[in-house]
Tab-separated table of C-alpha atoms and ligand atoms in Angstrom:
chain	number	residue	atom	x	y	z
A	1	MET	CA	30.396	-51.137	-100.787
A	2	THR	CA	26.844	-50.680	-99.535
A	3	ARG	CA	25.955	-47.050	-99.097
A	4	ILE	CA	23.622	-45.786	-96.810
A	5	GLY	CA	22.152	-42.616	-95.268
A	6	ALA	CA	22.267	-43.600	-91.804
A	7	ALA	CA	23.089	-46.568	-89.772
A	8	VAL	CA	21.343	-46.593	-86.075
A	9	ILE	CA	23.708	-48.909	-83.842
A	10	GLY	CA	21.238	-50.224	-80.801
A	11	ALA	CA	17.967	-50.959	-81.167
A	12	GLY	CA	16.852	-50.400	-77.684
A	13	VAL	CA	13.669	-47.704	-77.546
A	14	VAL	CA	16.440	-44.385	-77.916
A	15	GLY	CA	17.503	-46.372	-81.252
A	16	LEU	CA	14.442	-47.368	-82.236
A	17	ALA	CA	12.906	-43.539	-81.620
A	18	VAL	CA	16.399	-42.056	-83.265
A	19	ALA	CA	15.357	-44.914	-86.382
A	20	ARG	CA	12.065	-43.810	-86.900
A	21	ARG	CA	13.055	-39.911	-86.897
A	22	PHE	CA	15.331	-40.429	-89.464
A	23	ALA	CA	13.214	-42.588	-91.601
A	24	ARG	CA	10.338	-40.114	-91.153
A	25	LEU	CA	12.558	-37.885	-93.021
A	26	GLY	CA	13.551	-39.906	-95.532
A	27	LEU	CA	16.902	-40.851	-95.056
A	28	GLU	CA	18.059	-44.766	-95.857
A	29	THR	CA	18.114	-46.307	-92.308
A	30	VAL	CA	19.248	-49.097	-91.145
A	31	ILE	CA	18.855	-50.184	-87.509
A	32	VAL	CA	21.796	-52.362	-86.381
A	33	ASP	CA	21.865	-54.928	-82.890
A	34	GLY	CA	23.949	-57.448	-81.823
A	35	GLU	CA	20.727	-59.408	-81.020
A	36	ALA	CA	18.565	-61.748	-82.354
A	37	ASP	CA	15.523	-59.183	-81.553
A	38	PHE	CA	14.675	-55.677	-80.642
A	39	GLY	CA	14.475	-54.159	-77.044
A	40	THR	CA	16.430	-57.379	-75.304
A	41	TRP	CA	18.580	-55.122	-73.022
A	42	THR	CA	17.955	-52.413	-70.480
A	43	SER	CA	14.845	-51.117	-72.541
A	44	ALA	CA	13.255	-54.485	-71.282
A	45	ARG	CA	14.139	-53.929	-67.762
A	46	ASN	CA	13.235	-51.471	-66.148
A	47	SER	CA	9.888	-50.226	-64.535
A	48	GLU	CA	8.423	-48.905	-67.580
A	49	VAL	CA	7.663	-45.735	-65.937
A	50	ILE	CA	6.603	-42.393	-67.691
A	51	HIS	CA	8.070	-39.844	-65.508
A	52	ALA	CA	6.877	-36.668	-65.072
A	53	GLY	CA	10.815	-34.809	-64.598
A	54	ILE	CA	10.480	-34.286	-60.778
A	55	TYR	CA	14.091	-35.527	-59.421
A	56	TYR	CA	16.246	-33.973	-62.200
A	57	PRO	CA	18.180	-30.770	-61.685
A	58	PHE	CA	16.985	-27.015	-63.754
A	59	GLY	CA	18.405	-26.978	-66.455
A	60	SER	CA	19.614	-30.460	-67.430
A	61	LEU	CA	19.238	-32.541	-70.550
A	62	LYS	CA	17.262	-35.310	-68.039
A	63	ALA	CA	14.971	-32.234	-67.101
A	64	GLU	CA	14.445	-30.789	-70.133
A	65	LEU	CA	13.993	-34.220	-72.050
A	66	CYS	CA	11.942	-35.496	-69.779
A	67	VAL	CA	9.337	-33.195	-69.800
A	68	ARG	CA	9.209	-32.736	-73.192
A	69	GLY	CA	9.235	-36.302	-73.868
A	70	LYS	CA	6.448	-36.858	-71.632
A	71	LYS	CA	4.114	-35.538	-73.687
A	72	LEU	CA	5.541	-36.632	-76.466
A	73	LEU	CA	5.270	-39.985	-75.533
A	74	TYR	CA	1.811	-40.018	-73.939
A	75	ASP	CA	0.675	-37.923	-77.512
A	76	TYR	CA	2.053	-40.564	-79.599
A	77	CYS	CA	0.438	-43.605	-77.356
A	78	TYR	CA	-2.667	-42.221	-77.237
A	79	ALA	CA	-2.648	-41.563	-81.157
A	80	ARG	CA	-2.138	-44.809	-81.432
A	81	ASP	CA	-4.322	-47.054	-78.968
A	82	LEU	CA	-0.879	-48.000	-77.355
A	83	PRO	CA	-1.294	-49.367	-74.037
A	84	CYS	CA	-0.574	-46.563	-71.300
A	85	ARG	CA	-2.010	-45.417	-68.342
A	86	GLN	CA	-1.565	-42.123	-66.335
A	87	CYS	CA	-2.215	-43.517	-62.897
A	88	GLY	CA	-0.220	-40.841	-60.876
A	89	LYS	CA	2.476	-41.303	-58.199
A	90	LEU	CA	2.917	-41.011	-54.638
A	91	ILE	CA	6.200	-39.940	-53.262
A	92	PHE	CA	5.604	-40.326	-49.157
A	93	ALA	CA	7.433	-39.443	-45.838
A	94	ALA	CA	7.418	-42.212	-43.711
A	95	THR	CA	8.261	-39.920	-40.406
A	96	PRO	CA	7.642	-36.308	-39.788
A	97	GLY	CA	10.970	-35.553	-40.548
A	98	GLN	CA	11.265	-36.515	-44.292
A	99	GLY	CA	9.013	-33.680	-44.939
A	100	VAL	CA	12.182	-31.936	-45.362
A	101	ALA	CA	12.736	-33.924	-48.336
A	102	LEU	CA	8.667	-33.820	-49.407
A	103	ASP	CA	9.929	-29.455	-49.712
A	104	ALA	CA	13.462	-30.081	-51.473
A	105	ILE	CA	11.634	-32.502	-54.194
A	106	LEU	CA	8.479	-30.233	-54.702
A	107	ALA	CA	11.119	-27.388	-55.118
A	108	ALA	CA	13.214	-28.936	-57.309
A	109	ALA	CA	10.691	-29.966	-59.788
A	110	GLU	CA	8.543	-26.858	-60.037
A	111	GLY	CA	12.096	-25.270	-60.842
A	112	ALA	CA	12.960	-27.836	-63.303
A	113	GLY	CA	9.010	-27.109	-65.231
A	114	VAL	CA	6.819	-29.818	-63.475
A	115	THR	CA	3.989	-27.608	-61.759
A	116	ASP	CA	1.521	-30.178	-61.082
A	117	LEU	CA	2.490	-31.578	-58.135
A	118	ARG	CA	0.341	-31.508	-55.108
A	119	ARG	CA	1.250	-32.106	-51.439
A	120	LEU	CA	-1.304	-34.663	-49.548
A	121	ASP	CA	-1.773	-34.985	-45.828
A	122	ALA	CA	-1.938	-38.228	-44.087
A	123	GLN	CA	-5.737	-38.666	-44.908
A	124	GLU	CA	-5.961	-37.430	-48.263
A	125	VAL	CA	-3.289	-40.026	-48.740
A	126	ARG	CA	-5.425	-43.014	-47.218
A	127	SER	CA	-8.364	-41.735	-49.400
A	128	LEU	CA	-6.059	-42.483	-52.639
A	129	GLU	CA	-4.451	-45.597	-50.805
A	130	PRO	CA	-5.758	-46.794	-47.863
A	131	LEU	CA	-2.913	-49.525	-47.201
A	132	LEU	CA	-0.570	-46.881	-47.235
A	133	GLY	CA	0.567	-45.666	-43.551
A	134	CYS	CA	2.314	-42.383	-43.946
A	135	HIS	CA	2.676	-38.959	-42.584
A	136	GLU	CA	2.069	-36.862	-45.657
A	137	ALA	CA	3.349	-37.068	-49.631
A	138	LEU	CA	3.377	-35.336	-52.894
A	139	LEU	CA	0.680	-36.301	-55.514
A	140	SER	CA	2.444	-36.138	-58.966
A	141	PRO	CA	-0.990	-36.807	-61.394
A	142	SER	CA	0.919	-36.856	-64.907
A	143	THR	CA	2.850	-39.961	-64.036
A	144	GLY	CA	2.142	-42.976	-65.767
A	145	ILE	CA	2.629	-46.332	-66.970
A	146	ILE	CA	3.665	-47.950	-70.247
A	147	ASP	CA	3.990	-51.213	-72.041
A	148	SER	CA	7.278	-50.406	-73.054
A	149	HIS	CA	7.477	-53.676	-75.661
A	150	ALA	CA	4.294	-52.260	-77.618
A	151	TYR	CA	5.758	-49.150	-78.055
A	152	MET	CA	9.163	-50.303	-79.028
A	153	GLN	CA	7.158	-52.563	-81.665
A	154	SER	CA	5.345	-49.785	-82.860
A	155	LEU	CA	8.528	-47.451	-83.446
A	156	LEU	CA	10.074	-50.144	-85.469
A	157	GLY	CA	7.086	-50.853	-87.316
A	158	GLU	CA	6.927	-47.163	-88.103
A	159	ALA	CA	10.699	-47.421	-89.114
A	160	GLU	CA	10.474	-50.202	-91.420
A	161	ASP	CA	6.839	-48.400	-93.118
A	162	CYS	CA	9.204	-45.394	-93.899
A	163	GLY	CA	11.852	-47.972	-95.350
A	164	ALA	CA	14.381	-48.772	-92.736
A	165	GLN	CA	15.752	-52.133	-92.348
A	166	PHE	CA	16.390	-54.020	-88.997
A	167	ALA	CA	19.728	-56.338	-89.135
A	168	ARG	CA	19.908	-58.406	-86.334
A	169	GLN	CA	22.770	-60.266	-85.153
A	170	SER	CA	25.252	-58.494	-86.488
A	171	ARG	CA	27.758	-56.506	-83.303
A	172	VAL	CA	29.110	-53.386	-84.784
A	173	THR	CA	32.728	-54.083	-83.941
A	174	GLY	CA	33.962	-50.415	-85.098
A	175	LEU	CA	33.924	-47.772	-87.216
A	176	SER	CA	35.951	-46.307	-89.762
A	177	ARG	CA	36.811	-43.162	-91.361
A	178	ARG	CA	36.068	-42.337	-94.810
A	179	ARG	CA	35.687	-39.773	-97.487
A	180	ASP	CA	32.273	-39.675	-97.541
A	181	GLY	CA	30.816	-41.419	-94.206
A	182	TRP	CA	31.002	-43.697	-91.516
A	183	GLY	CA	32.630	-47.729	-92.305
A	184	VAL	CA	30.483	-49.990	-89.853
A	185	HIS	CA	32.056	-53.171	-89.064
A	186	ILE	CA	30.598	-56.230	-88.143
A	187	ASP	CA	31.369	-58.901	-86.199
A	188	GLY	CA	35.434	-57.915	-86.713
A	189	GLU	CA	35.333	-57.641	-90.143
A	190	ALA	CA	38.454	-55.560	-91.719
A	191	GLU	CA	36.206	-54.565	-94.514
A	192	PRO	CA	32.624	-52.421	-93.722
A	193	ALA	CA	29.296	-54.327	-93.823
A	194	ALA	CA	28.109	-50.732	-95.579
A	195	ILE	CA	29.214	-46.922	-95.687
A	196	ALA	CA	26.870	-44.521	-93.637
A	197	SER	CA	26.489	-40.692	-94.275
A	198	LEU	CA	25.154	-40.597	-90.514
A	199	VAL	CA	26.344	-43.023	-87.871
A	200	VAL	CA	24.410	-42.874	-83.966
A	201	ASN	CA	26.039	-44.745	-81.804
A	202	ALA	CA	23.212	-45.794	-79.460
A	203	ALA	CA	24.758	-49.012	-77.905
A	204	GLY	CA	22.808	-47.863	-74.535
A	205	LEU	CA	25.400	-50.019	-71.645
A	206	THR	CA	28.455	-50.559	-74.302
A	207	ALA	CA	28.193	-47.409	-76.039
A	208	HIS	CA	31.609	-46.131	-74.455
A	209	LEU	CA	33.335	-49.749	-75.657
A	210	LEU	CA	31.919	-49.020	-79.315
A	211	ALA	CA	33.089	-45.265	-78.700
A	212	ARG	CA	36.515	-46.423	-77.893
A	213	GLN	CA	36.071	-48.291	-81.438
A	214	THR	CA	35.316	-45.222	-83.288
A	215	GLN	CA	38.305	-43.849	-85.544
A	216	GLY	CA	39.663	-40.616	-84.645
A	217	LEU	CA	37.429	-39.916	-81.800
A	218	ALA	CA	39.614	-38.576	-78.905
A	219	SER	CA	39.372	-40.151	-75.603
A	220	GLY	CA	38.230	-37.390	-74.115
A	221	HIS	CA	34.962	-37.302	-75.231
A	222	VAL	CA	34.242	-40.801	-74.247
A	223	PRO	CA	33.348	-40.948	-70.525
A	224	GLN	CA	33.904	-43.813	-67.668
A	225	VAL	CA	30.922	-45.212	-67.573
A	226	ARG	CA	29.965	-47.038	-64.363
A	227	TYR	CA	27.293	-50.010	-63.752
A	228	ALA	CA	24.422	-50.281	-61.297
A	229	ARG	CA	22.353	-52.828	-61.015
A	230	GLY	CA	18.856	-52.844	-59.833
A	231	VAL	CA	16.777	-55.819	-58.996
A	232	TYR	CA	13.138	-56.043	-58.996
A	233	PHE	CA	10.970	-58.236	-56.609
A	234	THR	CA	7.424	-59.168	-57.768
A	235	TYR	CA	4.163	-59.434	-56.134
A	236	SER	CA	2.027	-62.684	-56.862
A	237	GLY	CA	-1.475	-61.828	-56.830
A	238	ARG	CA	-2.867	-58.649	-57.641
A	239	ALA	CA	-1.900	-55.863	-55.879
A	240	PRO	CA	-4.419	-53.536	-53.432
A	241	PHE	CA	-2.584	-50.579	-54.973
A	242	SER	CA	-3.963	-47.793	-58.037
A	243	HIS	CA	-0.619	-45.390	-57.973
A	244	LEU	CA	2.761	-46.062	-58.148
A	245	VAL	CA	4.276	-45.424	-54.221
A	246	TYR	CA	7.447	-44.150	-53.757
A	247	PRO	CA	9.845	-43.286	-50.689
A	248	VAL	CA	12.074	-40.674	-50.425
A	249	PRO	CA	15.139	-41.289	-53.130
A	250	VAL	CA	18.417	-42.567	-51.451
A	251	PRO	CA	21.865	-42.211	-53.436
A	252	GLY	CA	21.753	-43.461	-56.762
A	253	GLY	CA	18.395	-44.670	-57.512
A	254	LEU	CA	14.840	-43.422	-56.556
A	255	GLY	CA	14.560	-45.812	-53.853
A	256	THR	CA	12.697	-49.741	-53.712
A	257	HIS	CA	9.151	-48.278	-54.884
A	258	LEU	CA	6.258	-49.883	-56.247
A	259	THR	CA	5.306	-50.247	-59.804
A	260	LEU	CA	2.761	-51.479	-61.391
A	261	ASP	CA	2.037	-52.901	-64.909
A	262	MET	CA	-0.360	-52.487	-67.430
A	263	ALA	CA	-1.471	-55.893	-66.378
A	264	GLY	CA	-2.291	-54.713	-63.044
A	265	SER	CA	1.021	-56.535	-61.364
A	266	ALA	CA	3.070	-55.022	-58.644
A	267	ARG	CA	7.022	-55.280	-58.375
A	268	PHE	CA	9.565	-53.366	-55.745
A	269	GLY	CA	12.336	-51.921	-56.567
A	270	PRO	CA	14.675	-51.587	-58.264
A	271	ASP	CA	17.707	-51.485	-55.879
A	272	VAL	CA	20.813	-49.953	-56.588
A	273	GLU	CA	23.975	-52.196	-56.235
A	274	TRP	CA	27.507	-51.014	-58.103
A	275	ILE	CA	28.662	-54.254	-60.558
A	276	ASP	CA	31.727	-54.345	-63.015
A	277	GLU	CA	30.287	-56.909	-65.562
A	278	ILE	CA	27.041	-56.969	-67.114
A	279	ASP	CA	24.896	-59.815	-64.523
A	280	TYR	CA	21.529	-60.266	-64.495
A	281	SER	CA	21.032	-62.224	-61.901
A	282	VAL	CA	18.630	-61.495	-58.843
A	283	ASP	CA	20.217	-63.137	-55.662
A	284	PRO	CA	16.720	-64.940	-53.853
A	285	ALA	CA	18.740	-64.113	-50.505
A	286	ARG	CA	17.882	-60.402	-50.749
A	287	HIS	CA	14.301	-61.434	-50.209
A	288	VAL	CA	15.035	-60.331	-46.282
A	289	GLY	CA	15.628	-56.812	-47.552
A	290	PHE	CA	13.206	-56.320	-50.228
A	291	LEU	CA	10.525	-57.674	-47.793
A	292	ALA	CA	11.780	-54.674	-45.443
A	293	ALA	CA	11.484	-52.111	-47.956
A	294	ALA	CA	8.429	-53.543	-49.425
A	295	ARG	CA	6.707	-53.517	-45.775
A	296	LEU	CA	7.359	-49.638	-45.451
A	297	ILE	CA	4.676	-49.043	-47.649
A	298	TRP	CA	2.238	-52.226	-47.990
A	299	PRO	CA	2.671	-53.029	-43.966
A	300	GLU	CA	0.258	-56.554	-44.408
A	301	LEU	CA	2.399	-57.840	-47.521
A	302	GLU	CA	2.477	-61.308	-47.058
A	303	PRO	CA	6.319	-62.781	-47.028
A	304	GLU	CA	5.972	-65.842	-49.575
A	305	ARG	CA	4.123	-63.553	-52.274
A	306	LEU	CA	7.012	-61.330	-52.222
A	307	VAL	CA	9.518	-63.158	-55.360
A	308	PRO	CA	12.342	-62.666	-57.284
A	309	GLY	CA	11.738	-60.682	-60.426
A	310	TYR	CA	14.306	-59.503	-62.915
A	311	ALA	CA	17.348	-57.031	-63.011
A	312	GLY	CA	18.060	-53.668	-65.123
A	313	ILE	CA	21.686	-51.801	-65.271
A	314	ARG	CA	22.083	-48.632	-65.203
A	315	PRO	CA	25.190	-46.954	-67.420
A	316	LYS	CA	25.765	-44.432	-64.882
A	317	LEU	CA	28.817	-41.504	-65.952
A	318	SER	CA	29.058	-40.776	-62.005
A	319	GLY	CA	30.087	-42.886	-59.061
A	320	PRO	CA	28.680	-44.206	-56.059
A	321	GLY	CA	28.965	-41.408	-53.385
A	322	GLU	CA	28.817	-38.536	-56.660
A	323	PRO	CA	26.409	-36.457	-57.879
A	324	ALA	CA	23.958	-37.544	-60.469
A	325	ALA	CA	25.049	-37.187	-63.687
A	326	ASP	CA	23.130	-35.956	-66.882
A	327	PHE	CA	22.780	-37.708	-70.052
A	328	MET	CA	25.592	-37.284	-72.653
A	329	VAL	CA	24.779	-36.692	-76.048
A	330	SER	CA	27.872	-35.616	-78.326
A	331	GLY	CA	27.626	-34.835	-81.744
A	332	PRO	CA	29.615	-33.172	-84.580
A	333	GLN	CA	29.711	-29.753	-82.689
A	334	ASP	CA	31.295	-31.505	-79.604
A	335	HIS	CA	33.764	-33.776	-80.899
A	336	GLY	CA	34.381	-32.046	-83.472
A	337	LEU	CA	33.887	-35.856	-85.924
A	338	PRO	CA	30.642	-35.077	-89.022
A	339	GLY	CA	27.884	-37.248	-89.113
A	340	LEU	CA	28.338	-39.340	-85.484
A	341	VAL	CA	26.279	-39.146	-82.647
A	342	ASN	CA	27.254	-40.860	-79.435
A	343	LEU	CA	25.279	-41.390	-76.765
A	344	PHE	CA	26.080	-42.436	-73.037
A	345	GLY	CA	24.574	-42.812	-69.667
A	346	ILE	CA	21.231	-43.336	-70.863
A	347	GLU	CA	19.709	-44.696	-67.362
A	348	SER	CA	16.125	-42.970	-66.174
A	349	PRO	CA	14.370	-41.837	-67.504
A	350	GLY	CA	15.682	-42.695	-71.354
A	351	LEU	CA	12.406	-44.400	-72.098
A	352	THR	CA	10.354	-41.210	-71.113
A	353	ALA	CA	12.710	-39.277	-72.693
A	354	SER	CA	13.278	-41.287	-75.762
A	355	LEU	CA	11.021	-39.255	-78.340
A	356	ALA	CA	12.962	-35.995	-77.496
A	357	LEU	CA	16.340	-37.746	-77.399
A	358	ALA	CA	15.820	-38.857	-80.977
A	359	ASP	CA	14.742	-34.800	-81.856
A	360	LEU	CA	18.176	-34.198	-79.891
A	361	VAL	CA	20.110	-36.219	-82.361
A	362	ALA	CA	18.263	-35.495	-85.738
A	363	GLU	CA	19.103	-31.373	-84.255
A	364	LYS	CA	22.961	-32.489	-83.491
A	365	LEU	CA	23.095	-33.771	-86.884
A	366	GLY	CA	21.709	-30.625	-88.569
A	367	LEU	CA	18.562	-32.311	-89.888
A	368	GLY	CA	15.869	-30.459	-87.210
A	369	TRP	CA	13.174	-31.093	-84.844
A	370	GLU	CA	9.649	-32.713	-85.513
A	371	GLU	CA	7.217	-30.193	-84.469
A	372	ASP	CA	4.360	-32.452	-84.467
A	373	ILE	CA	4.559	-36.301	-83.690
A	374	ASP	CA	1.612	-36.461	-85.571
A	375	ALA	CA	2.125	-35.185	-88.371
A	376	SER	CA	1.777	-37.845	-90.761
A	377	ARG	CA	-0.900	-40.406	-89.296
B	1	FAD	C1	16.431	-50.660	-63.385
B	1	FAD	C2	15.787	-50.298	-64.218
B	1	FAD	C3	15.078	-49.052	-64.271
B	1	FAD	C4	14.604	-47.756	-64.978
B	1	FAD	N1	13.324	-47.357	-65.217
B	1	FAD	C5	12.444	-46.718	-66.237
B	1	FAD	C6	11.417	-45.967	-66.222
B	1	FAD	O1	10.618	-46.551	-65.241
B	1	FAD	N2	11.071	-45.010	-66.742
B	1	FAD	C7	12.061	-44.594	-67.440
B	1	FAD	O2	11.964	-43.620	-68.418
B	1	FAD	N3	13.431	-44.980	-67.567
B	1	FAD	C8	13.641	-45.794	-67.140
B	1	FAD	N4	15.164	-46.282	-67.258
B	1	FAD	C9	16.066	-46.380	-68.566
B	1	FAD	C10	15.703	-47.224	-69.837
B	1	FAD	O3	15.293	-47.954	-69.350
B	1	FAD	C11	16.722	-46.957	-70.222
B	1	FAD	O4	16.797	-45.270	-70.148
B	1	FAD	C12	16.648	-47.055	-71.956
B	1	FAD	O5	16.171	-48.312	-71.502
B	1	FAD	C13	17.728	-47.318	-72.595
B	1	FAD	O6	17.818	-47.474	-74.098
B	1	FAD	P1	18.880	-48.223	-75.033
B	1	FAD	O7	18.235	-47.781	-76.554
B	1	FAD	O8	19.650	-46.365	-74.450
B	1	FAD	O9	19.724	-48.995	-74.396
B	1	FAD	P2	19.550	-50.441	-74.378
B	1	FAD	O10	17.739	-50.852	-74.600
B	1	FAD	O11	20.411	-51.361	-73.246
B	1	FAD	O12	19.472	-50.709	-75.722
B	1	FAD	C14	20.797	-50.917	-76.052
B	1	FAD	C15	21.186	-52.367	-77.887
B	1	FAD	O13	22.679	-51.840	-78.358
B	1	FAD	C16	22.635	-52.861	-78.597
B	1	FAD	N5	23.674	-52.942	-78.881
B	1	FAD	C17	24.918	-53.001	-77.592
B	1	FAD	N6	25.865	-52.640	-78.134
B	1	FAD	C18	26.043	-53.059	-79.643
B	1	FAD	C19	26.560	-52.953	-81.042
B	1	FAD	N7	28.292	-53.024	-80.112
B	1	FAD	N8	26.827	-53.285	-82.224
B	1	FAD	C20	25.511	-53.477	-82.276
B	1	FAD	N9	24.359	-53.590	-81.294
B	1	FAD	C21	24.706	-53.535	-79.941
B	1	FAD	C22	21.285	-53.771	-77.813
B	1	FAD	O14	21.973	-55.078	-78.218
B	1	FAD	C23	20.745	-53.760	-77.287
B	1	FAD	O15	19.751	-53.866	-78.148
B	1	FAD	C24	15.624	-47.576	-66.518
B	1	FAD	C25	16.525	-48.086	-66.642
B	1	FAD	C26	17.038	-49.039	-65.322
B	1	FAD	C27	18.311	-49.918	-65.494
């Protein structure tokens, strides 16, 4: 029987950040993923925005880990010449009445430790984005964009350089308790493929399903997870915007916004649609609604240039109409089982928070925090 220090289940951005962290601590680490490559689920289907931490309630994990993760992520990228850009973001009030929403966002952001937001009048907005017609806006200068694939590649590379292994096409179907760790069962095998002293369940959309197959884990420590699909339509051509542009938020999401990628392409979305199964389809008939939402940002947008893009799915711990739930990072002190951490509900800002989440997982397992992300460069 193979014995290892740690099994990290899920090679999305969070699992990779955790694996890198463990490997750098000298733990013999195996990253296990059911797919043929890393980062093919939610980590490949998002907006690639480095969020400032504006919308999350004071004291929440989302607020704390987003603000801390943003700094860690910029430092990580700058130190390694990874593609990212602090392009800034505008949250605009389309009508005078929405100014109240901007007041609330500003107050909440300051409470959560985001102190660099600036209020702009319509003329100041026009000087930054001449095509955006609005009443007023907030500018978030620390918001940015990142090439998430390059970032994940770097995390995996660093983990492997420190001795970690990546087990592809290996779906974990159960975790059994052993005297000296956890049996990791692959593809329904009764015998574990390995015994790991530490296990981190970073299985994203299906983390709750794996948790249900974890021996000894009481059902009260496995939350109900709901799926909220977010669809994008992309703009074919070069968009005349240099900032990310958001309306005031809507229930369940941030509202259909305009984001840019590192290649300068623009996309509109994601919207919010509650679904029961994992289904990434994009219905071309939704063009009408997307065009209407996109024209709030860019009134002259040519309809034929707006084309169906892709979809991502948020693993949500709250349902429609309920207050947004926080991330749930559940370790031994929470559920009582040694050596196990489950991550649930890692929706946005999980990409931004990934390095801070890795620190939190290490802390939950008694491994301590990494003070200097670049200490070993
Ligand atoms: C529409 C949308 C937009 C978003 N935009 C942003 C944004 O702009 N900025 C931001 O910070 N965050 C954003 N997010 C959130 C961010 O994308 C996620 O928080 C992050 O990608 C989650 O990463 P993960 O590693 O937890 O999960 P995933 O990326 O889903 O990875 C989970 C991995 O686990 C593997 N797996 C699952 N089950 C098993 C099993 N049983 N055995 C083995 N492997 C398994 C899967 O194959 C997968 O590779 C967005 C999310 C969505 C849905």
